[in-house]
Coordinates of C-alpha atoms in Angstrom, one line a residue:
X741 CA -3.7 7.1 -0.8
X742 CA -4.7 10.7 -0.1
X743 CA -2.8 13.4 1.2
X744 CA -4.6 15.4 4.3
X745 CA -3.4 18.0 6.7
X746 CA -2.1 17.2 10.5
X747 CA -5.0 18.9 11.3
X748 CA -7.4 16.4 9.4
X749 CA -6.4 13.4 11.2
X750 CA -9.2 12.2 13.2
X751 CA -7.1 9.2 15.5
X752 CA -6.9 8.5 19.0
X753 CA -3.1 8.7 19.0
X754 CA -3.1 6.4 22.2
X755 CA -4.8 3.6 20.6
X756 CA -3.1 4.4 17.0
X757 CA 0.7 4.3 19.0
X758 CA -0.1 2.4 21.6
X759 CA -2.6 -0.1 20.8
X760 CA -2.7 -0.5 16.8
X761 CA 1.1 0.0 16.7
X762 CA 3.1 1.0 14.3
X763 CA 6.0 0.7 11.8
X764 CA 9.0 2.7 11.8
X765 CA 10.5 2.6 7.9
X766 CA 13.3 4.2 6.2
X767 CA 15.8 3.1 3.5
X768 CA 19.7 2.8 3.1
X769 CA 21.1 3.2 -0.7
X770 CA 18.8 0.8 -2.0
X771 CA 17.2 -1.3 1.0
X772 CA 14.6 -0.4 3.0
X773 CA 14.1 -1.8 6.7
X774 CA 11.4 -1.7 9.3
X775 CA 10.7 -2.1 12.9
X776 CA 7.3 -2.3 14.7
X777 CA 6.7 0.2 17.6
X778 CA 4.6 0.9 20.3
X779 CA 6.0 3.9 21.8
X780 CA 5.9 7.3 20.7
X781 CA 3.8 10.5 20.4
X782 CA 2.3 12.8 18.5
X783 CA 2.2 16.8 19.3
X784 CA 3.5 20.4 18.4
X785 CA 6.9 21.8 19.8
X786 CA 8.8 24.9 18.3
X787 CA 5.4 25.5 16.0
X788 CA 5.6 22.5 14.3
X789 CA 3.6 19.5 14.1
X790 CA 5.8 16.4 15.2
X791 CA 6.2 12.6 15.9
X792 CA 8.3 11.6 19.0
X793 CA 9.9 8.0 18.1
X794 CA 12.2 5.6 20.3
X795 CA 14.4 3.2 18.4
X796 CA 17.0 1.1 20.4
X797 CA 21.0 1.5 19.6
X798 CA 20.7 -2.4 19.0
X799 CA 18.2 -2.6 16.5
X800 CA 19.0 -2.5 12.9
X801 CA 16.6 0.5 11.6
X802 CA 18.1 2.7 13.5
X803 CA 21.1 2.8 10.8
X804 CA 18.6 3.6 8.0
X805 CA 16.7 6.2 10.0
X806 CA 20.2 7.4 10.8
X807 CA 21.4 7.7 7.2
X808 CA 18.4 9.7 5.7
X809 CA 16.8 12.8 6.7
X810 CA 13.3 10.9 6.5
X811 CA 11.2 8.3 7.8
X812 CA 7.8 7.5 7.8
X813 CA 5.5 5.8 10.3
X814 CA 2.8 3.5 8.8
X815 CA 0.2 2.6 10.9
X816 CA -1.4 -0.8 9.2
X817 CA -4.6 -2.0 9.4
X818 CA -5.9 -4.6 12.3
X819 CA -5.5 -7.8 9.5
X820 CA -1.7 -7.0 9.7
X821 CA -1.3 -7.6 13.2
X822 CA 0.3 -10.9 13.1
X823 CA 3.0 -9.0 10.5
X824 CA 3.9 -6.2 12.9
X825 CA 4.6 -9.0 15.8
X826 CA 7.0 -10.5 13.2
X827 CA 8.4 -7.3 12.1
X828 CA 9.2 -6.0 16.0
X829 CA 10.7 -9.7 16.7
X830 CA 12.9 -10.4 13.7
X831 CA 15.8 -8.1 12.3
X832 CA 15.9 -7.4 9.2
X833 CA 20.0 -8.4 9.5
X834 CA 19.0 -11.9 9.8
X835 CA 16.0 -11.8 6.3
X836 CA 14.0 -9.8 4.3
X837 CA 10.8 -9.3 6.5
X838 CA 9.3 -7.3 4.4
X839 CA 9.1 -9.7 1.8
X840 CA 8.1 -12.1 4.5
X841 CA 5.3 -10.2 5.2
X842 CA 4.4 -9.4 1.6
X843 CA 4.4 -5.6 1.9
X844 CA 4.7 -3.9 -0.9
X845 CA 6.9 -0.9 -0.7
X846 CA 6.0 2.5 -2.1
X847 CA 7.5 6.1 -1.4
X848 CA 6.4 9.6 -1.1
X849 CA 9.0 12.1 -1.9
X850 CA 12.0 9.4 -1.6
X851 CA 10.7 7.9 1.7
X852 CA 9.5 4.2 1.6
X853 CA 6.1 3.7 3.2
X854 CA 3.8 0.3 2.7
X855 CA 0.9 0.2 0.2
X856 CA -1.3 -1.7 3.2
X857 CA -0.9 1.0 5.7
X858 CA -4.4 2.4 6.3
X859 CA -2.1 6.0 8.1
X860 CA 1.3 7.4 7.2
X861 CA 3.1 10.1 8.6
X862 CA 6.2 11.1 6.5
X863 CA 8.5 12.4 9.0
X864 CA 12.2 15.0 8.8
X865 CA 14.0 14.7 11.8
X866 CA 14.7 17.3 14.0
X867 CA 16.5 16.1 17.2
X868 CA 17.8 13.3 18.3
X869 CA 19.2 12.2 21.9
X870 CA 20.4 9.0 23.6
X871 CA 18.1 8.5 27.1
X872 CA 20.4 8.4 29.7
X873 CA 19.8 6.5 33.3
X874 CA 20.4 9.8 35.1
X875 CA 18.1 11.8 33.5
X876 CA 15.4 9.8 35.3
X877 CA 13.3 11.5 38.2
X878 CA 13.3 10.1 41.1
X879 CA 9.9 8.8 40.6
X880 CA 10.8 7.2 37.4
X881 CA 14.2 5.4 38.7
X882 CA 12.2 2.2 38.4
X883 CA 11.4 2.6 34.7
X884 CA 14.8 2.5 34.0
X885 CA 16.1 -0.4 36.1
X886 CA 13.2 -2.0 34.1
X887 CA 13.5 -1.2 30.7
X888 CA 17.3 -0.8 30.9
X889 CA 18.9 -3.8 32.4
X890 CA 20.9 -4.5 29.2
X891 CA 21.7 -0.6 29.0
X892 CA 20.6 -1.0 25.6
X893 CA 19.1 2.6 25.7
X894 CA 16.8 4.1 23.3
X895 CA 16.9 7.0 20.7
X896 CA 14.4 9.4 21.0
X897 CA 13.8 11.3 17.8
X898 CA 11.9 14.5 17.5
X899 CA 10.7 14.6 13.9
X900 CA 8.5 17.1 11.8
X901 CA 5.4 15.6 9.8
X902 CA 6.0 17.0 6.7
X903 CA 2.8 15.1 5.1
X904 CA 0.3 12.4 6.6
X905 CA -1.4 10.0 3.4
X906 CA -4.2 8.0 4.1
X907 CA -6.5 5.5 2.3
X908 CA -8.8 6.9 0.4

């Protein structure tokens, strides 16, 4: 993989988050976990260039992003599709997905990342926050009687790219 700038990164970010999905990965002492994820964003606030990310209080990654300073965000190529539905369905509690899935881990600058990613974004997080139901407009009251029944709210996590590797 090759190291570019932020600036250098020709994606659609809807179609990269949204569409092509993407893991969240991060490591605890000496095991590294990963979720698949569909929401998130990608932008600039107080002059740096960040990831937004959304990880559940339920799922078990959010205890290794917790622990570290850094994550990254591996966007894999379209062949992997069938491994990111298993990774956002099964917790890695319960097995060793990653092995499932035969990814091979690698790190840059102590953050795990997979080898088959075709995009990662090594990420130092900057805020974090707990969505609440009341912070919902009243336009978006719906949203959160929809995605919220279980009041298993999500984490949103502000996070500096400190470097974004790609294939070569």
């Amino acid at each position: 993989m090759k190291q570019i700038s932020p600036a250098s990164l020709q994606e659609n970010t809807f179609e990269m988050i949204g569409k092509d999905w993407m893991l969240i990965t991060a490591q605890k002492d000496d095991k590294v976990n990963t979720m698949t994820a569909s929401w998130g964003g990608l932008g600039v606030i107080w002059n740096k260039n960040v990831a937004t990310v959304y990880i559940r209080n339920s799922r078990y990654t959010k205890e290794f992003v917790d622990s570290q300073e850094r994550f990254s965000i591996c966007v894999m190529p379209q062949k992997f599709r069938n491994e990111l539905s298993y990774c956002g369905k099964v917790s890695g509690r319960d097995e060793d997905k990653i092995a499932k899935c035969g990814f091979s881990v690698a790190h840059h600058k102590d953050v795990p990342y997979f080898n088959e990613s075709r995009i990662v974004l090594i990420c130092k997080k900057l805020y974090a926050q707990e969505m609440k139901a009341e912070c919902f407009t009243n336009e978006g009251k719906n949203l959160a009687e929809t995605f919220y029944k279980d009041n298993d709210w999500h984490v949103m996590y502000i996070a500096e790219i400190e470097d974004i590797l790609v294939t070569d």
